[in-house]
Amino acid sequence: MTQEKSEVSKFAAEAGRKVEYAKGLEGVILTESSLSFVDGLAGKLIYRGVPIQELAEYSTFEETTYFLMFGEFPKKDELEKFDQKLKQNRILPPELLNMIKMFPKTAHPMEALRTGVSILGMLDTNKEDISRETNIERAIQLIAKFATIVAAFNRHRNGKDFVAPNLNFNHAKNFLYMLRGKEPSELEAKAMDVGFILHADHEMNASTLSCRVVVSSLSDIYSAVTAGVGSLKGPLHGGANEEVMKMLGEIGGVDKTEAWIKDALSNKKKISGFGHRVYKYYDPRAAILKSYAEKFAEVRKDMKEWLEMAKLIEKIMIETLGEAKGIYPNVDFYSGLIYSAMDIPMDLFTPIFAISRITGWTCQILEQLVDNRIYRPRAIYIGSIDAHYVPMDKR
């Protein structure tokens, strides 16, 4: 028997009986990584061993990015140099800016971001250099430019002139400035910075896997990142906080919340912002963002009812499904409230996720290339193995 026939027979035999496999790769170990780790049962997230709570309280997005990329916290001069490099790379090439002006104003911001990354790849004049050092430089450029692409497209679709990056502002504050054309409040800038830290990396999620799979073929970093953007665009990955705000709008008020949620649960309707493939306890990122939602509710009275509704939903869900099924709030449940408090359009929620996650994507790509092996999984074949071609006149 040839090797080919042997493989067909093997998989056909497996198809003929019940074979256990991990649909969606759930729980499957694909590689080793030292970047981030999720302890789903304990509700913990760490970046290179450091709890996310400490980074959110004491660090900045720039410092956290350096830490993830290079594996150690920077000294003062190292951070200043890294920060300056990020700032200098915020400016988009004129070719890309001209292309953004041609993007359909009806396009989704994630489509604009996906196309923007591809254009950056085409504009790279040093494609033949795939050394680690050059890829690190490309990673820094992408991290710096993501926010500018998103802000520029949002200005374009609203018929407004682009706002040039402010090199005196940090990454989060500058993004809000480019988006609006005015300096954000201290609370807004801090909340965005914390949000960027919390979303920077999250182990082997769908978009991260997409990046690693593409680069495992030794494709370029831009192609890999484009795949990550495309994966994050899906509502099952990057759009949940948008769905939370739509849900709150559909409920319509605190007095209607309990009945709406109980009715939804009785009809087995998914409650947006709850449950996670890995977390079976309270997502630590959700707890941090909840505290910022409370701060916004103090200064934005129109946000107070949204927060009260969210807290009531959380209470009902934990009492109903928390201990019983391990369903607790995830990071998306409160992030949408915070972005709404900043008057950010809902279709920008996922691009903001990407502005942060580009750090994790590029660090994961760099890590993949250190000890690379192309991804080549198999599938359980369940089709026929003895079919034959049917001529046209006999079909």
Short mmCIF file of C-alpha atoms in Angstrom, two decimals:
data_model
loop_
_atom_site.label_atom_id
_atom_site.label_comp_id
_atom_site.label_asym_id
_atom_site.label_seq_id
_atom_site.Cartn_x
_atom_site.Cartn_y
_atom_site.Cartn_z
CA MET A 1 0.00 0.00 0.00
CA THR A 2 1.41 3.42 -0.94
CA GLN A 3 1.87 6.15 1.66
CA GLU A 4 -0.89 8.18 -0.02
CA LYS A 5 -3.40 5.31 0.12
CA SER A 6 -2.36 4.60 3.67
CA GLU A 7 -3.20 8.15 4.68
CA VAL A 8 -6.56 8.00 2.92
CA SER A 9 -7.40 4.70 4.59
CA LYS A 10 -6.32 5.99 7.98
CA PHE A 11 -8.44 9.13 7.80
CA ALA A 12 -11.36 7.30 6.25
CA ALA A 13 -11.29 4.81 9.11
CA GLU A 14 -11.22 7.65 11.61
CA ALA A 15 -14.17 9.25 9.85
CA GLY A 16 -16.13 6.03 10.24
CA ARG A 17 -16.09 6.18 14.01
CA LYS A 18 -16.35 8.91 16.60
CA VAL A 19 -12.99 10.65 16.83
CA GLU A 20 -12.26 13.16 19.54
CA TYR A 21 -10.69 16.39 18.38
CA ALA A 22 -10.53 19.98 19.57
CA LYS A 23 -12.93 21.95 17.42
CA GLY A 24 -11.65 25.48 17.06
CA LEU A 25 -8.33 24.25 18.53
CA GLU A 26 -9.79 24.76 22.00
CA GLY A 27 -7.20 23.84 24.59
CA VAL A 28 -4.65 22.70 22.00
CA ILE A 29 -1.05 23.70 22.76
CA LEU A 30 0.54 25.10 19.61
CA THR A 31 3.84 26.55 20.77
CA GLU A 32 5.87 27.91 23.67
CA SER A 33 5.72 31.60 24.54
CA SER A 34 7.12 33.89 27.21
CA LEU A 35 4.96 36.91 26.33
CA SER A 36 1.66 36.51 28.18
CA PHE A 37 -0.31 33.92 30.10
CA VAL A 38 -3.97 33.61 31.05
CA ASP A 39 -4.87 31.64 34.17
CA GLY A 40 -8.53 31.28 33.34
CA LEU A 41 -9.59 29.50 36.51
CA ALA A 42 -8.01 32.12 38.77
CA GLY A 43 -8.91 35.10 36.56
CA LYS A 44 -5.31 36.21 36.12
CA LEU A 45 -3.43 37.75 33.18
CA ILE A 46 0.33 38.31 33.22
CA TYR A 47 2.73 39.89 30.75
CA ARG A 48 6.16 38.25 31.07
CA GLY A 49 5.31 37.29 34.64
CA VAL A 50 3.96 40.67 35.77
CA PRO A 51 0.26 40.91 36.78
CA ILE A 52 -1.79 43.10 34.48
CA GLN A 53 -3.05 45.06 37.50
CA GLU A 54 0.46 46.32 38.26
CA LEU A 55 1.10 47.36 34.68
CA ALA A 56 -2.25 49.18 34.46
CA GLU A 57 -1.56 51.07 37.68
CA TYR A 58 2.13 51.90 37.35
CA SER A 59 3.19 51.54 33.72
CA THR A 60 2.39 53.25 30.41
CA PHE A 61 1.57 51.81 27.01
CA GLU A 62 5.03 52.79 25.74
CA GLU A 63 6.82 51.12 28.65
CA THR A 64 4.62 48.02 28.45
CA THR A 65 5.32 47.78 24.72
CA TYR A 66 9.07 47.96 25.34
CA PHE A 67 8.74 45.34 28.09
CA LEU A 68 6.83 42.93 25.83
CA MET A 69 9.17 43.48 22.90
CA PHE A 70 12.53 43.25 24.66
CA GLY A 71 11.75 41.17 27.75
CA GLU A 72 12.83 43.63 30.43
CA PHE A 73 11.74 46.98 31.78
CA PRO A 74 13.65 49.86 30.20
CA LYS A 75 15.94 52.20 32.07
CA LYS A 76 14.98 55.87 31.88
CA ASP A 77 17.20 56.68 28.89
CA GLU A 78 16.11 53.51 27.07
CA LEU A 79 12.44 54.39 27.51
CA GLU A 80 13.02 57.98 26.36
CA LYS A 81 14.81 56.75 23.24
CA PHE A 82 12.09 54.18 22.52
CA ASP A 83 9.36 56.77 23.10
CA GLN A 84 11.02 59.19 20.68
CA LYS A 85 11.28 56.48 18.04
CA LEU A 86 7.56 55.74 18.38
CA LYS A 87 6.73 59.45 18.11
CA GLN A 88 8.91 59.95 15.04
CA ASN A 89 7.21 57.03 13.30
CA ARG A 90 3.65 58.29 13.84
CA ILE A 91 3.73 60.30 10.62
CA LEU A 92 2.24 58.48 7.64
CA PRO A 93 3.89 58.46 4.20
CA PRO A 94 2.22 60.98 1.84
CA GLU A 95 1.34 58.10 -0.51
CA LEU A 96 -0.74 56.46 2.23
CA LEU A 97 -2.40 59.75 3.23
CA ASN A 98 -3.37 60.31 -0.40
CA MET A 99 -4.80 56.80 -0.59
CA ILE A 100 -6.85 57.32 2.58
CA LYS A 101 -8.43 60.35 0.90
CA MET A 102 -9.61 57.94 -1.81
CA PHE A 103 -11.08 55.33 0.57
CA PRO A 104 -14.90 55.08 0.41
CA LYS A 105 -16.36 57.05 3.30
CA THR A 106 -18.80 54.20 3.83
CA ALA A 107 -15.99 51.69 4.49
CA HIS A 108 -15.63 50.17 7.95
CA PRO A 109 -12.62 51.59 9.84
CA MET A 110 -11.19 48.06 10.13
CA GLU A 111 -11.24 47.79 6.34
CA ALA A 112 -9.36 51.08 6.13
CA LEU A 113 -6.82 49.84 8.67
CA ARG A 114 -6.38 46.51 6.86
CA THR A 115 -5.75 48.31 3.56
CA GLY A 116 -3.47 50.84 5.22
CA VAL A 117 -1.20 48.08 6.52
CA SER A 118 -1.00 46.55 3.05
CA ILE A 119 0.00 49.89 1.56
CA LEU A 120 2.73 50.30 4.17
CA GLY A 121 4.03 46.91 3.08
CA MET A 122 4.12 47.97 -0.56
CA LEU A 123 5.97 51.17 0.38
CA ASP A 124 8.70 49.28 2.26
CA THR A 125 11.81 49.68 0.09
CA ASN A 126 13.89 47.25 2.15
CA LYS A 127 11.85 44.08 1.63
CA GLU A 128 14.85 41.82 1.11
CA ASP A 129 16.10 42.48 4.64
CA ILE A 130 14.21 40.11 6.95
CA SER A 131 16.70 40.24 9.82
CA ARG A 132 15.38 40.41 13.37
CA GLU A 133 16.74 43.94 13.80
CA THR A 134 14.91 45.19 10.72
CA ASN A 135 11.71 43.41 11.71
CA ILE A 136 11.89 45.10 15.12
CA GLU A 137 12.10 48.45 13.34
CA ARG A 138 9.11 47.49 11.22
CA ALA A 139 7.20 46.47 14.36
CA ILE A 140 7.89 49.85 15.98
CA GLN A 141 6.73 51.64 12.82
CA LEU A 142 3.50 49.65 12.73
CA ILE A 143 2.78 50.24 16.42
CA ALA A 144 3.32 53.97 15.92
CA LYS A 145 1.31 54.27 12.69
CA PHE A 146 -1.78 52.22 13.58
CA ALA A 147 -3.30 55.04 15.63
CA THR A 148 -2.59 57.58 12.90
CA ILE A 149 -4.27 55.44 10.22
CA VAL A 150 -7.42 55.00 12.31
CA ALA A 151 -7.62 58.69 13.23
CA ALA A 152 -6.89 59.83 9.66
CA PHE A 153 -9.62 57.64 8.17
CA ASN A 154 -12.15 58.79 10.76
CA ARG A 155 -11.36 62.44 9.90
CA HIS A 156 -11.66 61.66 6.18
CA ARG A 157 -15.03 59.94 6.40
CA ASN A 158 -16.39 62.91 8.36
CA GLY A 159 -15.15 65.40 5.78
CA LYS A 160 -12.50 66.89 8.08
CA ASP A 161 -8.84 67.65 7.50
CA PHE A 162 -6.25 65.27 8.92
CA VAL A 163 -4.74 66.25 12.27
CA ALA A 164 -0.95 65.85 12.37
CA PRO A 165 0.48 63.88 15.32
CA ASN A 166 1.46 65.92 18.36
CA LEU A 167 4.94 64.81 19.31
CA ASN A 168 4.56 66.21 22.83
CA PHE A 169 1.75 63.80 23.70
CA ASN A 170 2.04 60.14 24.64
CA HIS A 171 0.53 57.47 22.40
CA ALA A 172 -2.94 57.40 23.96
CA LYS A 173 -3.32 61.15 24.34
CA ASN A 174 -2.06 61.75 20.81
CA PHE A 175 -4.57 59.28 19.36
CA LEU A 176 -7.49 61.12 20.96
CA TYR A 177 -6.01 64.43 19.84
CA MET A 178 -5.69 63.26 16.21
CA LEU A 179 -9.21 61.83 16.35
CA ARG A 180 -10.87 65.03 17.60
CA GLY A 181 -8.48 67.86 16.84
CA LYS A 182 -8.43 68.97 20.47
CA GLU A 183 -6.58 67.93 23.60
CA PRO A 184 -8.39 65.27 25.67
CA SER A 185 -8.98 65.52 29.39
CA GLU A 186 -6.55 63.92 31.81
CA LEU A 187 -9.09 61.20 32.66
CA GLU A 188 -9.71 60.41 28.99
CA ALA A 189 -5.99 60.17 28.21
CA LYS A 190 -5.30 57.98 31.23
CA ALA A 191 -8.27 55.68 30.56
CA MET A 192 -7.19 55.23 26.93
CA ASP A 193 -3.60 54.51 28.02
CA VAL A 194 -4.82 51.87 30.48
CA GLY A 195 -7.08 50.40 27.81
CA PHE A 196 -4.11 50.11 25.46
CA ILE A 197 -2.11 48.30 28.15
CA LEU A 198 -4.93 45.87 28.93
CA HIS A 199 -5.42 44.91 25.27
CA ALA A 200 -1.74 44.77 24.28
CA ASP A 201 -1.45 40.98 24.30
CA HIS A 202 -3.56 38.02 25.32
CA GLU A 203 -1.81 34.75 24.68
CA MET A 204 -2.94 32.59 21.71
CA ASN A 205 -6.19 34.24 20.59
CA ALA A 206 -7.61 34.03 17.06
CA SER A 207 -5.94 37.15 15.63
CA THR A 208 -2.59 36.33 17.23
CA LEU A 209 -2.73 32.83 15.80
CA SER A 210 -3.56 34.32 12.41
CA CYS A 211 -0.41 36.44 12.57
CA ARG A 212 1.78 33.53 13.62
CA VAL A 213 0.37 31.18 10.98
CA VAL A 214 1.02 33.65 8.17
CA VAL A 215 4.56 34.53 9.25
CA SER A 216 5.37 30.85 9.84
CA SER A 217 5.55 30.49 6.04
CA LEU A 218 8.24 33.22 6.18
CA SER A 219 5.86 35.70 4.65
CA ASP A 220 6.46 39.36 5.54
CA ILE A 221 5.40 41.07 8.76
CA TYR A 222 2.85 43.27 6.94
CA SER A 223 1.02 40.24 5.53
CA ALA A 224 0.95 38.67 8.98
CA VAL A 225 -0.40 41.82 10.62
CA THR A 226 -2.99 42.23 7.86
CA ALA A 227 -4.22 38.74 8.72
CA GLY A 228 -4.46 39.77 12.37
CA VAL A 229 -6.56 42.81 11.47
CA GLY A 230 -8.83 40.66 9.33
CA SER A 231 -9.31 38.15 12.13
CA LEU A 232 -9.98 40.81 14.76
CA LYS A 233 -12.60 42.38 12.50
CA GLY A 234 -14.92 39.42 13.12
CA PRO A 235 -17.66 40.09 15.70
CA LEU A 236 -16.76 36.96 17.67
CA HIS A 237 -13.35 38.45 18.42
CA GLY A 238 -13.16 42.24 18.25
CA GLY A 239 -16.71 43.50 18.15
CA ALA A 240 -18.17 42.39 21.47
CA ASN A 241 -17.94 45.80 23.20
CA GLU A 242 -19.95 47.26 20.33
CA GLU A 243 -22.61 44.63 20.97
CA VAL A 244 -22.67 45.53 24.68
CA MET A 245 -23.61 49.13 23.89
CA LYS A 246 -26.25 47.99 21.40
CA MET A 247 -27.67 45.70 24.10
CA LEU A 248 -27.85 48.52 26.63
CA GLY A 249 -29.60 50.68 24.07
CA GLU A 250 -32.09 47.90 23.35
CA ILE A 251 -32.84 47.42 27.06
CA GLY A 252 -33.57 51.11 27.43
CA GLY A 253 -33.20 51.79 31.16
CA VAL A 254 -32.40 50.50 34.63
CA ASP A 255 -36.04 49.72 35.41
CA LYS A 256 -36.23 47.40 32.40
CA THR A 257 -32.89 45.69 32.87
CA GLU A 258 -33.73 42.78 35.17
CA ALA A 259 -36.75 41.65 33.16
CA TRP A 260 -34.86 41.97 29.86
CA ILE A 261 -31.88 39.93 31.05
CA LYS A 262 -33.99 37.21 32.66
CA ASP A 263 -36.11 36.94 29.53
CA ALA A 264 -32.95 36.75 27.37
CA LEU A 265 -31.52 34.01 29.56
CA SER A 266 -34.74 31.99 29.51
CA ASN A 267 -34.62 32.15 25.71
CA LYS A 268 -30.94 31.13 25.74
CA LYS A 269 -29.85 34.42 24.20
CA LYS A 270 -26.17 35.27 24.49
CA ILE A 271 -25.50 38.23 26.77
CA SER A 272 -22.77 40.38 25.21
CA GLY A 273 -19.70 41.02 27.35
CA PHE A 274 -19.97 37.79 29.36
CA GLY A 275 -18.12 34.52 29.13
CA HIS A 276 -14.75 33.73 27.63
CA ARG A 277 -13.13 30.74 25.97
CA VAL A 278 -10.34 30.73 28.58
CA TYR A 279 -11.53 32.77 31.59
CA LYS A 280 -13.84 30.88 33.91
CA TYR A 281 -13.63 33.60 36.51
CA TYR A 282 -13.82 37.41 36.49
CA ASP A 283 -11.62 38.82 33.72
CA PRO A 284 -9.08 41.03 35.57
CA ARG A 285 -9.16 43.54 32.71
CA ALA A 286 -12.91 43.99 33.21
CA ALA A 287 -12.39 44.83 36.88
CA ILE A 288 -9.87 47.55 35.98
CA LEU A 289 -12.07 49.05 33.28
CA LYS A 290 -15.07 48.97 35.60
CA SER A 291 -13.22 51.31 37.97
CA TYR A 292 -12.64 53.74 35.08
CA ALA A 293 -16.28 53.52 34.02
CA GLU A 294 -17.16 54.60 37.56
CA LYS A 295 -14.82 57.58 37.26
CA PHE A 296 -16.45 58.64 34.01
CA ALA A 297 -19.90 58.32 35.57
CA GLU A 298 -18.82 60.88 38.18
CA VAL A 299 -18.05 63.51 35.55
CA ARG A 300 -20.52 62.46 32.86
CA LYS A 301 -23.96 62.32 34.44
CA ASP A 302 -25.44 60.92 31.21
CA MET A 303 -23.24 57.85 31.73
CA LYS A 304 -24.58 57.16 35.20
CA GLU A 305 -27.60 55.17 34.04
CA TRP A 306 -25.49 53.12 31.60
CA LEU A 307 -23.20 52.17 34.48
CA GLU A 308 -26.11 51.30 36.77
CA MET A 309 -27.55 49.08 34.06
CA ALA A 310 -24.17 47.40 33.54
CA LYS A 311 -23.74 46.74 37.26
CA LEU A 312 -27.22 45.25 37.52
CA ILE A 313 -26.59 43.00 34.52
CA GLU A 314 -23.31 41.90 36.09
CA LYS A 315 -25.03 41.09 39.38
CA ILE A 316 -27.76 39.03 37.72
CA MET A 317 -25.32 37.18 35.46
CA ILE A 318 -22.91 36.28 38.25
CA GLU A 319 -25.72 35.10 40.52
CA THR A 320 -27.24 33.06 37.69
CA LEU A 321 -24.27 31.75 35.75
CA GLY A 322 -21.11 32.72 37.62
CA GLU A 323 -20.34 29.82 39.90
CA ALA A 324 -22.62 27.43 38.01
CA LYS A 325 -21.03 27.84 34.57
CA GLY A 326 -18.02 30.07 35.05
CA ILE A 327 -19.54 32.94 33.08
CA TYR A 328 -18.33 36.34 34.28
CA PRO A 329 -17.78 39.77 32.72
CA ASN A 330 -15.00 39.92 30.13
CA VAL A 331 -12.92 42.89 29.00
CA ASP A 332 -15.54 44.00 26.47
CA PHE A 333 -18.29 44.55 29.02
CA TYR A 334 -16.92 47.83 30.38
CA SER A 335 -14.62 48.99 27.57
CA GLY A 336 -17.58 50.05 25.44
CA LEU A 337 -18.90 52.20 28.29
CA ILE A 338 -15.56 53.98 28.57
CA TYR A 339 -15.24 54.63 24.85
CA SER A 340 -18.84 55.86 24.74
CA ALA A 341 -18.05 58.24 27.60
CA MET A 342 -15.35 59.69 25.33
CA ASP A 343 -17.93 60.13 22.53
CA ILE A 344 -16.10 57.67 20.30
CA PRO A 345 -18.22 56.12 17.51
CA MET A 346 -19.02 52.46 18.13
CA ASP A 347 -17.45 51.27 14.88
CA LEU A 348 -14.10 52.58 16.17
CA PHE A 349 -14.14 50.29 19.21
CA THR A 350 -12.51 47.39 17.33
CA PRO A 351 -9.89 49.59 15.60
CA ILE A 352 -8.93 50.90 19.07
CA PHE A 353 -8.50 47.27 20.11
CA ALA A 354 -6.17 46.85 17.11
CA ILE A 355 -4.17 50.00 17.98
CA SER A 356 -3.31 48.26 21.23
CA ARG A 357 -3.03 44.67 20.01
CA ILE A 358 -0.53 45.55 17.26
CA THR A 359 2.00 45.43 20.11
CA GLY A 360 1.14 41.81 20.90
CA TRP A 361 0.86 40.83 17.24
CA THR A 362 4.31 42.10 16.34
CA CYS A 363 5.91 40.66 19.49
CA GLN A 364 4.28 37.29 18.80
CA ILE A 365 5.52 37.45 15.19
CA LEU A 366 9.06 38.18 16.36
CA GLU A 367 8.84 35.31 18.83
CA GLN A 368 7.49 32.93 16.16
CA LEU A 369 10.45 33.65 13.90
CA VAL A 370 13.01 32.79 16.59
CA ASP A 371 12.23 29.07 16.39
CA ASN A 372 9.93 28.88 13.40
CA ARG A 373 8.10 25.88 12.02
CA ILE A 374 5.35 26.33 9.46
CA TYR A 375 1.89 25.50 10.78
CA ARG A 376 0.41 22.42 9.09
CA PRO A 377 -2.47 20.87 11.04
CA ARG A 378 -4.73 18.11 9.72
CA ALA A 379 -8.48 17.63 9.56
CA ILE A 380 -10.69 14.59 10.04
CA TYR A 381 -11.89 13.78 6.52
CA ILE A 382 -15.62 12.92 6.50
CA GLY A 383 -16.27 12.84 2.75
CA SER A 384 -16.46 9.93 0.33
CA ILE A 385 -13.27 8.02 -0.58
CA ASP A 386 -14.54 5.97 -3.51
CA ALA A 387 -16.42 8.46 -5.71
CA HIS A 388 -15.75 8.68 -9.46
CA TYR A 389 -16.05 11.30 -12.14
CA VAL A 390 -19.51 11.45 -13.75
CA PRO A 391 -19.53 12.41 -17.45
CA MET A 392 -21.65 15.40 -18.42
CA ASP A 393 -24.25 13.34 -20.32
CA LYS A 394 -24.88 11.09 -17.30
CA ARG A 395 -25.40 13.74 -14.60
#
